Coordinates of C-alpha atoms in Angstrom, one line a residue:
M556 CA 134.1 -57.4 48.7
A557 CA 131.4 -54.6 48.6
I558 CA 132.3 -51.6 46.6
G559 CA 131.0 -48.1 47.2
P560 CA 129.4 -45.9 44.5
V561 CA 132.0 -45.3 41.7
Q562 CA 132.3 -42.1 39.7
L563 CA 134.5 -41.2 36.7
I564 CA 135.6 -37.6 36.8
V565 CA 137.4 -36.1 33.8
L566 CA 139.3 -32.9 34.6
G567 CA 140.8 -30.8 31.9
F568 CA 144.2 -29.0 32.1
N569 CA 145.9 -26.6 29.7
H570 CA 149.2 -26.8 31.6
P571 CA 149.0 -29.9 33.7
N572 CA 151.0 -30.6 36.8
F573 CA 149.7 -34.0 37.8
H574 CA 152.2 -34.5 40.7
G575 CA 151.4 -31.5 42.8
E576 CA 148.4 -30.2 44.6
V577 CA 145.8 -32.5 43.0
I578 CA 147.7 -35.6 43.9
D579 CA 148.2 -34.3 47.5
E580 CA 144.4 -33.7 47.9
L581 CA 143.6 -37.2 46.6
E582 CA 146.1 -38.6 49.2
R583 CA 144.4 -36.6 51.9
L584 CA 140.9 -37.9 50.9
R585 CA 142.3 -41.5 50.8
A586 CA 143.9 -41.2 54.2
S587 CA 140.6 -40.0 55.7
D588 CA 138.9 -43.0 54.0
T589 CA 136.6 -40.6 52.2
I590 CA 137.4 -42.0 48.7
K591 CA 139.6 -44.6 47.0
V592 CA 141.1 -43.9 43.7
I593 CA 140.5 -47.1 41.7
D594 CA 142.3 -45.9 38.7
A595 CA 143.7 -42.6 37.4
L596 CA 145.1 -41.8 34.0
A597 CA 146.8 -38.7 32.6
V598 CA 145.9 -38.2 29.0
H599 CA 147.7 -35.7 26.8
K600 CA 146.3 -34.8 23.4
D601 CA 148.7 -33.0 21.1
A602 CA 147.8 -30.3 18.6
A603 CA 147.0 -32.9 16.0
G604 CA 144.8 -34.9 18.4
E605 CA 147.2 -37.7 19.0
I606 CA 146.8 -39.2 22.5
E607 CA 149.5 -40.2 25.0
V608 CA 148.4 -42.0 28.2
A609 CA 150.1 -42.4 31.6
H610 CA 148.9 -43.9 34.8
L611 CA 148.3 -41.5 37.8
S612 CA 147.4 -43.3 41.0
N613 CA 147.6 -43.3 44.7
L614 CA 147.0 -47.1 44.8
T615 CA 149.5 -49.3 46.5
L616 CA 151.3 -51.7 44.2
D617 CA 149.1 -54.6 45.4
E618 CA 145.9 -52.6 44.7
A619 CA 147.2 -51.6 41.2
V620 CA 147.9 -55.2 40.3
E621 CA 144.5 -56.4 41.6
L622 CA 142.5 -53.7 39.8
G623 CA 144.4 -53.2 36.6
T624 CA 143.5 -50.6 34.1
K625 CA 139.8 -50.0 34.8
I626 CA 139.3 -46.6 33.1
G627 CA 140.8 -47.9 29.9
A628 CA 138.3 -50.8 29.9
L629 CA 135.4 -48.5 30.8
I630 CA 135.9 -46.0 28.0
G631 CA 137.4 -48.4 25.5
L632 CA 140.9 -47.0 25.5
G633 CA 142.5 -50.4 25.0
I634 CA 145.6 -49.7 27.2
E635 CA 146.0 -53.4 27.9
G636 CA 146.1 -54.2 24.2
E637 CA 144.5 -57.3 22.6
E638 CA 144.9 -59.3 25.8
G639 CA 143.0 -56.7 27.8
M640 CA 140.2 -56.6 25.2
E641 CA 139.9 -60.3 25.3
E642 CA 139.7 -60.4 29.1
G643 CA 137.1 -57.7 29.1
A644 CA 135.1 -59.5 26.4
E645 CA 135.2 -62.7 28.5
L646 CA 134.0 -61.0 31.6
G647 CA 131.2 -59.3 29.7
A648 CA 130.2 -62.7 28.2
E649 CA 130.2 -64.3 31.6
A650 CA 127.9 -61.6 33.0
A651 CA 125.6 -61.8 29.9
A652 CA 125.4 -65.6 30.4
D653 CA 124.1 -64.9 34.0
G654 CA 121.4 -62.6 32.5
M655 CA 123.2 -59.3 33.3
Q656 CA 123.6 -56.5 30.7
V657 CA 126.9 -54.9 31.7
F658 CA 127.0 -52.2 29.0
D659 CA 124.2 -50.4 27.3
G660 CA 125.8 -50.5 23.9
E661 CA 126.6 -46.8 23.9
E662 CA 130.2 -45.9 23.7
W663 CA 131.4 -43.4 26.3
D664 CA 133.9 -41.2 24.4
V665 CA 135.3 -38.9 27.1
L666 CA 138.5 -38.6 25.1
E667 CA 136.6 -36.7 22.4
D668 CA 135.9 -33.9 25.0
I669 CA 139.6 -33.3 25.6
P670 CA 140.6 -30.3 23.5
N671 CA 143.7 -30.7 21.2
D672 CA 146.9 -29.4 22.8
S673 CA 145.7 -30.0 26.4
A674 CA 145.5 -32.7 28.9
A675 CA 143.1 -34.4 31.2
A676 CA 143.1 -36.4 34.4
L677 CA 140.6 -39.3 34.4
L678 CA 139.9 -40.3 37.9
L679 CA 137.8 -43.4 38.7
I680 CA 136.8 -42.9 42.3
E681 CA 135.0 -45.1 44.8
H682 CA 133.1 -42.9 47.3
H683 CA 133.6 -44.7 50.7
W684 CA 131.6 -42.1 52.5
A685 CA 128.5 -42.9 50.4
V686 CA 128.3 -46.7 51.2
P687 CA 126.0 -46.4 54.2
L688 CA 123.8 -43.9 52.4
R689 CA 123.6 -46.1 49.3
D690 CA 122.8 -49.2 51.4
A691 CA 120.1 -47.4 53.4
V692 CA 118.5 -46.2 50.1
A693 CA 118.6 -49.8 48.7
R694 CA 117.0 -51.2 51.9
A695 CA 114.3 -48.6 51.6
G696 CA 113.6 -49.8 48.0
G697 CA 115.3 -46.8 46.4
F698 CA 117.7 -46.6 43.4
R699 CA 119.8 -44.0 41.6
L700 CA 118.1 -42.3 38.7
A701 CA 120.8 -39.7 37.8
D702 CA 123.6 -37.7 39.2
G703 CA 125.9 -34.8 38.3
F704 CA 127.9 -31.8 39.5
I705 CA 126.0 -28.5 39.7
S706 CA 127.6 -25.4 38.3
P707 CA 128.4 -22.6 40.9
L708 CA 126.2 -20.3 38.8
D709 CA 123.2 -22.5 39.3
L710 CA 123.7 -22.4 43.1
V711 CA 122.9 -18.7 43.2
G712 CA 119.3 -19.3 42.2
I713 CA 118.7 -21.6 45.1
G714 CA 120.5 -19.5 47.7
L715 CA 123.6 -21.7 48.4
L716 CA 126.0 -19.1 47.0
D717 CA 125.8 -15.4 46.6
A718 CA 126.4 -13.9 43.2
A719 CA 130.0 -12.8 44.0
E720 CA 131.0 -16.2 45.3
A721 CA 129.5 -17.9 42.3
K722 CA 131.1 -15.5 39.8
E723 CA 134.5 -16.0 41.5
L724 CA 134.2 -19.8 41.2
H725 CA 132.9 -19.7 37.7
E726 CA 135.7 -17.3 36.6
M727 CA 138.3 -19.5 38.2
E728 CA 136.9 -22.5 36.2
K729 CA 136.6 -20.4 33.0
A730 CA 140.1 -19.0 33.3
A731 CA 141.6 -22.4 33.7
S732 CA 139.9 -23.7 30.6
A733 CA 140.9 -20.7 28.5
K734 CA 144.7 -20.9 29.1

């Protein structure tokens, strides 16, 4: 099975409502075959920095069983406990035996970025829409060098947003992070 480009998005929430509008939008994107949510976690960090994790997903039961907890394995969260760590180590060893370096040795600590007394939604998303583009780039000998989201403020300088629109979007993001 070919898989499309995959992205981990970490969204912060001061007062989370993980079962409302965000889940509805993920469902809409799934129904249009734009994306597939491979895994989704809700992470709450209390005032002392202690973490609680719950699954958030629009996967079917069969898909959830097939895919397991991918975000936990990706960021070293250890949700599956010792058994999950052993399984991940075995898969990594098999890939290494085939000459493939699966991780670059740097730990990806997205949990550190979550402020105390807040929450985050961690979404591992497969971009179905990008499969034909990715394949065309590969056939042309191209490859991904980098990627990232661009701030609304940066879009003013290149003429994609006017200052008022950018300010409104930026203020909306800033206000949500300050609550």
